[in-house]
mmCIF file of C-alpha atoms and ligand atoms in Angstrom:
data_model
loop_
_atom_site.group_PDB
_atom_site.id
_atom_site.type_symbol
_atom_site.label_atom_id
_atom_site.label_comp_id
_atom_site.label_asym_id
_atom_site.label_seq_id
_atom_site.Cartn_x
_atom_site.Cartn_y
_atom_site.Cartn_z
ATOM 1 C CA MET A 1 -17.165 31.627 4.624
ATOM 2 C CA THR A 2 -13.965 31.785 2.512
ATOM 3 C CA ALA A 3 -14.372 30.010 -0.831
ATOM 4 C CA ALA A 4 -12.219 26.725 -1.491
ATOM 5 C CA TYR A 5 -11.987 24.567 -4.464
ATOM 6 C CA VAL A 6 -9.936 21.294 -4.953
ATOM 7 C CA ALA A 7 -9.639 20.284 -8.481
ATOM 8 C CA LEU A 8 -8.821 16.420 -9.038
ATOM 9 C CA GLU A 9 -7.089 14.913 -11.879
ATOM 10 C CA GLY A 10 -9.760 14.189 -14.604
ATOM 11 C CA GLY A 11 -11.310 17.680 -13.774
ATOM 12 C CA HIS A 12 -13.738 16.867 -10.788
ATOM 13 C CA VAL A 13 -13.870 19.686 -8.586
ATOM 14 C CA LEU A 14 -14.668 19.595 -4.794
ATOM 15 C CA GLU A 15 -15.923 22.515 -2.726
ATOM 16 C CA GLY A 16 -14.945 22.979 0.824
ATOM 17 C CA ARG A 17 -14.409 25.695 3.437
ATOM 18 C CA GLY A 18 -11.239 27.678 3.182
ATOM 19 C CA ARG A 19 -9.133 27.693 6.172
ATOM 20 C CA ALA A 20 -5.931 29.205 5.081
ATOM 21 C CA SER A 21 -5.814 31.280 1.619
ATOM 22 C CA GLY A 22 -3.771 30.892 -1.589
ATOM 23 C CA THR A 23 -3.335 28.688 -4.570
ATOM 24 C CA ALA A 24 -1.273 25.452 -4.831
ATOM 25 C CA ARG A 25 -0.740 22.397 -6.964
ATOM 26 C CA GLY A 26 0.893 19.050 -6.057
ATOM 27 C CA GLU A 27 0.359 15.340 -5.817
ATOM 28 C CA LEU A 28 -2.612 14.471 -3.635
ATOM 29 C CA VAL A 29 -1.907 11.736 -1.072
ATOM 30 C CA PHE A 30 -3.334 10.877 2.441
ATOM 31 C CA THR A 31 -2.340 9.910 5.574
ATOM 32 C CA THR A 32 -4.145 7.535 8.074
ATOM 33 C CA ALA A 33 -2.053 8.879 11.069
ATOM 34 C CA TYR A 34 -4.673 9.867 13.858
ATOM 35 C CA THR A 35 -1.913 11.774 15.738
ATOM 36 C CA GLY A 36 1.342 13.771 15.068
ATOM 37 C CA TYR A 37 0.056 16.277 12.588
ATOM 38 C CA GLU A 38 2.886 18.944 13.486
ATOM 39 C CA GLU A 39 5.443 16.295 12.857
ATOM 40 C CA SER A 40 3.862 15.187 9.510
ATOM 41 C CA LEU A 41 3.120 18.816 8.428
ATOM 42 C CA THR A 42 6.845 19.613 8.892
ATOM 43 C CA ASP A 43 8.246 16.461 7.202
ATOM 44 C CA PRO A 44 10.198 17.376 4.287
ATOM 45 C CA SER A 45 9.192 14.107 2.443
ATOM 46 C CA TYR A 46 5.781 15.891 1.811
ATOM 47 C CA GLU A 47 7.330 18.395 -0.345
ATOM 48 C CA GLU A 48 5.255 18.924 -3.630
ATOM 49 C CA GLN A 49 2.547 17.088 -2.258
ATOM 50 C CA ILE A 50 -1.131 17.827 -1.006
ATOM 51 C CA LEU A 51 -1.857 16.124 2.234
ATOM 52 C CA THR A 52 -5.347 14.701 3.073
ATOM 53 C CA PHE A 53 -5.528 13.750 6.762
ATOM 54 C CA SER A 54 -8.127 10.668 6.882
ATOM 55 C CA TYR A 55 -8.589 11.164 10.913
ATOM 56 C CA PRO A 56 -11.696 13.684 10.978
ATOM 57 C CA LEU A 57 -10.125 16.228 13.506
ATOM 58 C CA ILE A 58 -6.783 17.759 13.209
ATOM 59 C CA GLY A 59 -5.266 20.143 15.614
ATOM 60 C CA ASN A 60 -6.916 19.382 18.990
ATOM 61 C CA TYR A 61 -3.763 19.574 20.930
ATOM 62 C CA GLY A 62 -2.371 22.854 19.480
ATOM 63 C CA VAL A 63 0.699 23.576 17.693
ATOM 64 C CA ARG A 64 4.288 23.481 19.487
ATOM 65 C CA GLU A 65 7.457 23.976 17.697
ATOM 66 C CA GLU A 66 9.302 21.298 19.923
ATOM 67 C CA ARG A 67 7.373 18.574 17.796
ATOM 68 C CA PHE A 68 8.455 20.258 14.240
ATOM 69 C CA GLU A 69 10.714 17.947 12.218
ATOM 70 C CA ASP A 70 11.990 21.053 10.119
ATOM 71 C CA ASP A 71 11.504 24.558 10.271
ATOM 72 C CA ARG A 72 8.744 24.958 7.734
ATOM 73 C CA VAL A 73 5.628 23.269 6.660
ATOM 74 C CA HIS A 74 6.373 21.171 3.598
ATOM 75 C CA PRO A 75 3.087 19.821 1.901
ATOM 76 C CA ARG A 76 1.789 22.486 -0.659
ATOM 77 C CA ALA A 77 -1.579 22.391 0.730
ATOM 78 C CA VAL A 78 -3.626 20.470 3.480
ATOM 79 C CA LEU A 79 -7.134 18.859 3.242
ATOM 80 C CA ALA A 80 -9.169 17.592 6.192
ATOM 81 C CA LYS A 81 -12.674 17.092 7.606
ATOM 82 C CA GLU A 82 -12.142 19.607 10.488
ATOM 83 C CA LEU A 83 -9.057 21.712 11.202
ATOM 84 C CA THR A 84 -8.763 23.521 14.533
ATOM 85 C CA GLU A 85 -8.134 27.375 14.598
ATOM 86 C CA ASP A 86 -4.510 26.635 15.967
ATOM 87 C CA VAL A 87 -3.758 24.698 12.718
ATOM 88 C CA ALA A 88 -5.475 26.841 10.435
ATOM 89 C CA ASN A 89 -3.709 29.878 11.794
ATOM 90 C CA TRP A 90 -0.387 28.152 11.528
ATOM 91 C CA LEU A 91 -1.078 27.186 7.819
ATOM 92 C CA GLU A 92 -2.072 30.817 7.001
ATOM 93 C CA THR A 93 1.133 32.237 8.623
ATOM 94 C CA GLU A 94 3.066 29.770 6.629
ATOM 95 C CA GLY A 95 1.190 30.691 3.418
ATOM 96 C CA VAL A 96 0.175 27.043 2.839
ATOM 97 C CA PRO A 97 -3.596 26.887 1.729
ATOM 98 C CA ALA A 98 -6.007 24.700 3.687
ATOM 99 C CA VAL A 99 -9.331 23.454 3.213
ATOM 100 C CA ASP A 100 -11.809 21.377 5.513
ATOM 101 C CA HIS A 101 -15.352 20.598 5.567
ATOM 102 C CA LEU A 102 -14.621 18.201 2.972
ATOM 103 C CA ASP A 103 -15.879 14.629 3.087
ATOM 104 C CA THR A 104 -12.323 13.131 3.245
ATOM 105 C CA ARG A 105 -13.944 9.471 3.072
ATOM 106 C CA ASP A 106 -14.529 10.324 -0.787
ATOM 107 C CA VAL A 107 -11.203 11.846 -1.265
ATOM 108 C CA VAL A 108 -9.446 8.855 0.256
ATOM 109 C CA THR A 109 -11.605 6.514 -1.765
ATOM 110 C CA ASP A 110 -10.596 8.439 -4.840
ATOM 111 C CA ILE A 111 -7.026 8.244 -4.276
ATOM 112 C CA ARG A 112 -7.202 4.622 -3.535
ATOM 113 C CA ASP A 113 -8.972 3.934 -6.841
ATOM 114 C CA GLY A 114 -7.233 6.384 -8.989
ATOM 115 C CA GLY A 115 -3.758 6.456 -7.160
ATOM 116 C CA ALA A 116 -1.773 9.338 -5.830
ATOM 117 C CA MET A 117 -3.048 12.155 -8.423
ATOM 118 C CA LYS A 118 -2.316 15.747 -9.491
ATOM 119 C CA CYS A 119 -4.384 18.303 -7.891
ATOM 120 C CA GLY A 120 -4.886 21.901 -7.823
ATOM 121 C CA ILE A 121 -6.329 24.096 -4.911
ATOM 122 C CA ALA A 122 -7.706 27.687 -4.729
ATOM 123 C CA VAL A 123 -8.656 29.366 -1.657
ATOM 124 C CA GLY A 124 -9.724 32.852 -0.750
ATOM 125 C CA GLU A 125 -12.594 35.513 -0.730
ATOM 126 C CA ASP A 126 -12.227 35.658 -4.688
ATOM 127 C CA ALA A 127 -11.190 32.116 -5.426
ATOM 128 C CA THR A 128 -12.923 30.574 -8.229
ATOM 129 C CA GLU A 129 -13.360 27.042 -9.513
ATOM 130 C CA GLU A 130 -11.339 27.866 -12.627
ATOM 131 C CA ASP A 131 -8.246 29.064 -10.535
ATOM 132 C CA ALA A 132 -8.123 25.408 -8.994
ATOM 133 C CA LEU A 133 -8.289 24.030 -12.553
ATOM 134 C CA GLU A 134 -5.503 26.314 -13.799
ATOM 135 C CA GLN A 135 -3.292 25.046 -10.811
ATOM 136 C CA LEU A 136 -4.282 21.455 -11.913
ATOM 137 C CA GLU A 137 -3.182 22.125 -15.433
ATOM 138 C CA GLN A 138 0.370 23.386 -14.275
ATOM 139 C CA CYS A 139 0.725 20.522 -11.722
ATOM 140 C CA LYS A 140 3.835 18.449 -12.846
ATOM 141 C CA ALA A 141 4.129 14.696 -12.100
ATOM 142 C CA MET A 142 6.380 13.753 -9.247
ATOM 143 C CA SER A 143 9.038 12.269 -11.251
ATOM 144 C CA ASP A 144 9.309 15.537 -13.247
ATOM 145 C CA HIS A 145 10.646 17.394 -10.208
ATOM 146 C CA THR A 146 14.072 16.293 -11.037
ATOM 147 C CA ASP A 147 15.907 18.681 -8.509
ATOM 148 C CA ILE A 148 13.524 18.304 -5.606
ATOM 149 C CA GLY A 149 16.658 17.627 -3.316
ATOM 150 C CA ALA A 150 17.681 21.196 -3.729
ATOM 151 C CA GLN A 151 14.235 22.471 -2.246
ATOM 152 C CA VAL A 152 14.837 20.522 1.271
ATOM 153 C CA SER A 153 18.531 20.014 1.664
ATOM 154 C CA VAL A 154 21.104 21.950 3.589
ATOM 155 C CA ASP A 155 23.307 24.301 1.536
ATOM 156 C CA GLU A 156 26.490 23.654 3.339
ATOM 157 C CA PRO A 157 27.771 20.842 5.290
ATOM 158 C CA THR A 158 26.923 21.304 8.898
ATOM 159 C CA VAL A 159 28.259 19.403 11.943
ATOM 160 C CA TYR A 160 26.226 18.271 15.131
ATOM 161 C CA GLY A 161 27.859 16.612 18.115
ATOM 162 C CA ALA A 162 31.259 17.541 17.208
ATOM 163 C CA ASP A 163 32.378 16.787 20.855
ATOM 164 C CA ASN A 164 30.568 13.396 20.973
ATOM 165 C CA ASP A 165 32.696 10.332 21.658
ATOM 166 C CA GLY A 166 30.827 7.942 19.347
ATOM 167 C CA GLU A 167 30.934 6.981 15.648
ATOM 168 C CA THR A 168 31.089 9.627 12.826
ATOM 169 C CA VAL A 169 28.221 9.480 10.372
ATOM 170 C CA ALA A 170 27.970 11.538 7.108
ATOM 171 C CA LEU A 171 24.355 12.040 6.813
ATOM 172 C CA VAL A 172 23.343 12.861 3.126
ATOM 173 C CA ASP A 173 20.489 15.162 3.752
ATOM 174 C CA CYS A 174 17.748 14.682 0.810
ATOM 175 C CA GLY A 175 15.177 16.117 3.036
ATOM 176 C CA ALA A 176 16.257 14.579 6.595
ATOM 177 C CA LYS A 177 13.727 14.667 9.563
ATOM 178 C CA GLY A 178 15.094 16.267 12.466
ATOM 179 C CA SER A 179 14.533 13.025 14.547
ATOM 180 C CA ILE A 180 17.145 11.137 12.648
ATOM 181 C CA VAL A 181 19.917 13.507 13.614
ATOM 182 C CA ASP A 182 18.491 13.555 16.982
ATOM 183 C CA SER A 183 18.353 9.482 17.201
ATOM 184 C CA LEU A 184 22.167 9.674 16.233
ATOM 185 C CA LEU A 185 23.125 12.386 18.469
ATOM 186 C CA ALA A 186 21.206 10.597 21.448
ATOM 187 C CA ARG A 187 23.712 7.699 20.716
ATOM 188 C CA ASP A 188 26.763 9.853 21.119
ATOM 189 C CA ALA A 189 27.489 10.053 17.346
ATOM 190 C CA THR A 190 29.062 13.034 15.403
ATOM 191 C CA VAL A 191 26.671 13.837 12.562
ATOM 192 C CA HIS A 192 28.127 15.628 9.448
ATOM 193 C CA VAL A 193 24.708 16.661 7.490
ATOM 194 C CA LEU A 194 25.826 16.940 3.858
ATOM 195 C CA PRO A 195 23.933 18.513 0.991
ATOM 196 C CA TYR A 196 21.819 16.034 -1.084
ATOM 197 C CA ASP A 197 24.234 16.565 -4.297
ATOM 198 C CA ALA A 198 27.514 16.227 -1.979
ATOM 199 C CA ALA A 199 30.567 15.150 -3.862
ATOM 200 C CA VAL A 200 32.966 12.200 -2.912
ATOM 201 C CA SER A 201 35.297 14.877 -1.725
ATOM 202 C CA ASP A 202 32.604 16.238 0.692
ATOM 203 C CA VAL A 203 32.103 12.683 2.301
ATOM 204 C CA GLU A 204 35.684 12.004 2.552
ATOM 205 C CA ALA A 205 36.545 15.399 4.266
ATOM 206 C CA ALA A 206 34.058 14.107 6.873
ATOM 207 C CA ASP A 207 35.867 10.976 7.413
ATOM 208 C CA PRO A 208 32.824 8.864 8.363
ATOM 209 C CA ASP A 209 32.477 5.624 9.852
ATOM 210 C CA ILE A 210 28.909 5.350 8.359
ATOM 211 C CA LEU A 211 27.560 6.717 5.151
ATOM 212 C CA PHE A 212 23.623 7.295 5.935
ATOM 213 C CA ILE A 213 21.140 8.362 3.215
ATOM 214 C CA SER A 214 18.249 10.146 4.624
ATOM 215 C CA ASN A 215 14.637 10.133 3.998
ATOM 216 C CA GLY A 216 13.242 12.809 1.086
ATOM 217 C CA PRO A 217 10.799 13.911 -1.338
ATOM 218 C CA GLY A 218 10.093 12.713 -4.744
ATOM 219 C CA ASP A 219 11.490 10.038 -7.269
ATOM 220 C CA PRO A 220 14.719 8.209 -5.798
ATOM 221 C CA ALA A 221 15.948 7.962 -9.686
ATOM 222 C CA ASN A 222 16.422 11.478 -9.511
ATOM 223 C CA TYR A 223 18.917 11.639 -6.926
ATOM 224 C CA GLU A 224 21.915 10.849 -9.135
ATOM 225 C CA GLN A 225 24.575 12.197 -6.804
ATOM 226 C CA ALA A 226 23.498 10.348 -3.740
ATOM 227 C CA ILE A 227 23.234 7.089 -5.795
ATOM 228 C CA ALA A 228 26.846 7.847 -6.823
ATOM 229 C CA LEU A 229 28.157 8.236 -3.242
ATOM 230 C CA VAL A 230 26.567 4.937 -2.384
ATOM 231 C CA GLU A 231 28.530 3.314 -5.405
ATOM 232 C CA ALA A 232 31.627 5.138 -4.230
ATOM 233 C CA PHE A 233 31.797 4.254 -0.433
ATOM 234 C CA VAL A 234 29.995 0.945 -0.185
ATOM 235 C CA GLU A 235 33.176 -1.310 -0.529
ATOM 236 C CA ASP A 236 34.907 0.536 2.361
ATOM 237 C CA THR A 237 32.236 2.177 4.442
ATOM 238 C CA PRO A 238 29.156 0.858 6.053
ATOM 239 C CA VAL A 239 25.897 2.214 4.470
ATOM 240 C CA ALA A 240 22.473 3.017 6.175
ATOM 241 C CA GLY A 241 19.454 4.513 4.558
ATOM 242 C CA ILE A 242 15.802 5.354 5.726
ATOM 243 C CA CYS A 243 12.823 5.436 3.379
ATOM 244 C CA LEU A 244 14.250 7.541 0.317
ATOM 245 C CA GLY A 245 17.539 6.141 1.429
ATOM 246 C CA GLN A 246 16.652 2.585 1.269
ATOM 247 C CA GLN A 247 15.433 3.240 -2.370
ATOM 248 C CA ILE A 248 18.569 5.013 -3.351
ATOM 249 C CA VAL A 249 20.942 2.409 -1.876
ATOM 250 C CA ALA A 250 18.852 -0.096 -4.036
ATOM 251 C CA GLU A 251 19.168 2.050 -6.966
ATOM 252 C CA ALA A 252 22.938 2.343 -6.356
ATOM 253 C CA LEU A 253 23.478 -1.613 -6.048
ATOM 254 C CA GLY A 254 21.680 -2.898 -9.261
ATOM 255 C CA GLY A 255 18.271 -2.688 -7.623
ATOM 256 C CA THR A 256 15.180 -1.078 -8.998
ATOM 257 C CA THR A 257 12.344 1.049 -7.580
ATOM 258 C CA ALA A 258 8.775 1.507 -8.752
ATOM 259 C CA LYS A 259 5.893 3.957 -7.938
ATOM 260 C CA MET A 260 3.238 2.633 -5.749
ATOM 261 C CA ASP A 261 -0.585 3.322 -6.522
ATOM 262 C CA PHE A 262 -1.194 5.267 -3.334
ATOM 263 C CA GLY A 263 1.750 4.508 -1.184
ATOM 264 C CA HIS A 264 2.051 3.885 2.648
ATOM 265 C CA ARG A 265 1.360 6.912 4.921
ATOM 266 C CA GLY A 266 0.337 6.519 8.386
ATOM 267 C CA VAL A 267 1.502 5.423 11.928
ATOM 268 C CA ASN A 268 0.225 1.806 12.307
ATOM 269 C CA GLN A 269 1.819 -0.028 9.213
ATOM 270 C CA PRO A 270 2.518 -3.579 10.137
ATOM 271 C CA VAL A 271 6.195 -4.754 9.449
ATOM 272 C CA LEU A 272 7.305 -8.734 9.806
ATOM 273 C CA ASP A 273 10.942 -9.305 10.484
ATOM 274 C CA LEU A 274 11.615 -12.392 8.324
ATOM 275 C CA ASP A 275 14.410 -13.751 10.870
ATOM 276 C CA SER A 276 12.849 -13.108 14.090
ATOM 277 C CA GLY A 277 9.194 -13.588 13.020
ATOM 278 C CA GLN A 278 8.261 -10.445 15.041
ATOM 279 C CA VAL A 279 5.753 -7.860 13.965
ATOM 280 C CA VAL A 280 6.161 -4.115 14.671
ATOM 281 C CA MET A 281 3.936 -1.109 13.980
ATOM 282 C CA THR A 282 5.775 1.393 12.108
ATOM 283 C CA THR A 283 5.512 5.007 10.759
ATOM 284 C CA GLN A 284 5.532 5.463 7.041
ATOM 285 C CA ASN A 285 5.324 8.140 4.409
ATOM 286 C CA HIS A 286 6.427 6.912 0.810
ATOM 287 C CA GLY A 287 5.035 6.547 -2.444
ATOM 288 C CA TYR A 288 7.942 4.590 -4.104
ATOM 289 C CA THR A 289 9.270 1.346 -3.168
ATOM 290 C CA VAL A 290 11.887 -1.059 -3.801
ATOM 291 C CA ASP A 291 10.904 -3.386 -6.586
ATOM 292 C CA GLU A 292 13.900 -5.611 -7.130
ATOM 293 C CA PRO A 293 16.655 -5.464 -4.479
ATOM 294 C CA GLY A 294 19.364 -6.855 -6.892
ATOM 295 C CA ASP A 295 21.969 -9.216 -6.048
ATOM 296 C CA TYR A 296 23.898 -7.274 -3.512
ATOM 297 C CA LEU A 297 21.029 -6.662 -0.986
ATOM 298 C CA GLU A 298 18.544 -8.991 0.659
ATOM 299 C CA VAL A 299 15.150 -8.354 1.902
ATOM 300 C CA THR A 300 14.891 -8.669 5.676
ATOM 301 C CA GLN A 301 11.518 -7.214 6.551
ATOM 302 C CA ILE A 302 8.448 -6.918 4.526
ATOM 303 C CA ASN A 303 5.027 -5.140 4.913
ATOM 304 C CA VAL A 304 2.387 -7.323 6.255
ATOM 305 C CA ASN A 305 -0.407 -5.881 4.027
ATOM 306 C CA ASP A 306 1.288 -5.993 0.768
ATOM 307 C CA ASP A 307 4.634 -7.822 0.995
ATOM 308 C CA THR A 308 6.540 -4.889 -0.166
ATOM 309 C CA PRO A 309 10.314 -4.520 1.192
ATOM 310 C CA GLU A 310 10.750 -2.894 4.546
ATOM 311 C CA GLY A 311 14.220 -3.771 5.378
ATOM 312 C CA LEU A 312 17.328 -4.458 3.410
ATOM 313 C CA ASP A 313 20.814 -5.827 4.441
ATOM 314 C CA GLY A 314 23.843 -6.072 2.316
ATOM 315 C CA VAL A 315 24.545 -9.545 1.170
ATOM 316 C CA ASP A 316 28.400 -9.198 1.294
ATOM 317 C CA HIS A 317 28.650 -5.663 2.498
ATOM 318 C CA ASP A 318 27.745 -3.820 5.901
ATOM 319 C CA ILE A 319 24.360 -2.183 4.695
ATOM 320 C CA ILE A 320 21.220 -1.648 6.661
ATOM 321 C CA THR A 321 18.100 0.095 5.354
ATOM 322 C CA ARG A 322 14.506 0.677 6.230
ATOM 323 C CA GLN A 323 11.586 1.656 4.231
ATOM 324 C CA TYR A 324 9.626 2.856 7.186
ATOM 325 C CA HIS A 325 10.837 5.514 9.849
ATOM 326 C CA PRO A 326 12.398 4.074 12.748
ATOM 327 C CA GLU A 327 12.913 7.572 14.183
ATOM 328 C CA ALA A 328 9.125 7.491 14.704
ATOM 329 C CA ASN A 329 7.807 11.262 15.054
ATOM 330 C CA PRO A 330 4.968 10.834 14.698
ATOM 331 C CA GLY A 331 4.203 7.116 15.725
ATOM 332 C CA PRO A 332 5.584 4.291 17.523
ATOM 333 C CA GLU A 333 9.024 4.190 18.715
ATOM 334 C CA ASP A 334 9.324 0.400 18.661
ATOM 335 C CA THR A 335 12.043 0.511 16.016
ATOM 336 C CA LEU A 336 14.401 2.970 17.642
ATOM 337 C CA ASP A 337 17.008 0.219 17.672
ATOM 338 C CA PHE A 338 17.645 0.449 14.154
ATOM 339 C CA PHE A 339 20.068 3.251 15.319
ATOM 340 C CA ASP A 340 21.951 1.062 17.394
ATOM 341 C CA SER A 341 22.215 -1.391 14.612
ATOM 342 C CA VAL A 342 23.472 1.161 12.207
ATOM 343 C CA LEU A 343 26.136 2.474 14.577
ATOM 344 C CA GLY A 344 27.145 -1.133 15.542
ATOM 345 C CA MET A 345 28.298 -1.659 11.748
ATOM 346 C CA ALA A 346 31.026 0.859 12.412
ATOM 347 C CA SER A 347 32.875 -1.569 14.967
ATOM 348 C CA ASN A 348 31.956 -4.786 12.732
ATOM 349 C CA THR A 349 35.776 -6.101 11.892
ATOM 350 C CA SER A 350 34.543 -8.671 9.628
ATOM 351 C CA GLN A 351 36.143 -8.550 5.991
ATOM 352 C CA ARG A 352 33.932 -6.766 3.690
ATOM 353 C CA ALA A 353 33.975 -8.827 0.396
ATOM 354 C CA VAL A 354 33.946 -7.102 -2.697
ATOM 355 C CA PRO A 355 31.147 -8.086 -5.256
ATOM 356 C CA ALA A 356 32.194 -10.398 -8.192
ATOM 357 C CA ASP A 357 33.073 -8.588 -11.462
ATOM 358 C CA ASP A 358 30.630 -10.018 -14.061
HETATM 359 N N1 LIG B 1 9.718 9.563 3.385
HETATM 360 C C1 LIG B 1 10.518 9.345 2.212
HETATM 361 O O1 LIG B 1 11.619 9.384 2.388
HETATM 362 C C2 LIG B 1 9.906 9.139 0.888
HETATM 363 C C3 LIG B 1 10.434 8.647 -0.099
HETATM 364 C C4 LIG B 1 10.042 8.896 -1.450
HETATM 365 N N2 LIG B 1 10.051 10.086 -1.818
HETATM 366 C C5 LIG B 1 8.680 8.124 -1.577
HETATM 367 O O2 LIG B 1 7.793 8.766 -1.742
HETATM 368 O O3 LIG B 1 8.545 6.946 -1.666
#
């Protein structure tokens, strides 16, 4: 059996079964998703995190590229009760350490009690407890990954659906899931995927009907250029955002964001729409939240479990954002109509008010 050590913040070390070798460090989080492991493992929002699956068996329907959200695995390491051979081999090929035969009930309880925490991992024939502790020592806080967007974004603008007849979307790629682009293309949009640090001139070159800020890893406050883009375009161009995108829009418009204790990660997070009274099940993966929306945004949807904001609308501007993942993958598709609402903003002819100068 390959040795595997997991060092938790505070110095407690767990021992498990090594399934993919290597050393790693990152922020330890858990997802309660009981399906969709391929989508979760390829979601760029998990960059610099170590992902624990609370569902006990991961990998029972194999590994198929059609379900990937990006071309590589993003968590730095993976913890589970039981990983199948398929998933273990995939992670080994990807160079992502994996540990199973852990009591993940204890790991999840530790995270719920202590919050998302720093973690070090060492897996291999000669791996030692000290190797894991050394990784823990070197682990940075998530907010100290100040240029994390560079690790997950496109380098150059890329256009999808150039021949489509619908709206033109400038999607600022802070680590966008493939399903966001697919959901827009399925609605006949042309999508200009722009780097996370795109300049105003890059967005102007795309001449978009909608400015859309994607999901992505890390602390929203570190995405200064994307925040500046929202500020620059919100008067004249409708704005949309998903997850990190909602947080960036809030940061841009006088709102604030905050780190949650252990976040929301799973595929059955209940969300209440305040206007219709309807509750939908949603897919989520976030550790930050909008704390105060500010004067230019109003909360339209909240999480039923803890009342945190799940949807924001512009008070005087055409803005719609979601904290959850309406593009699904993994998880329920009940909220795909978000993309119709986003594209519908382009044909909204109402006069856009200018925020008062105070
Ligand atoms: N899925 C996401 O976009 C995550 C957003 C942000 N990095 C957070 O953890 O809250």
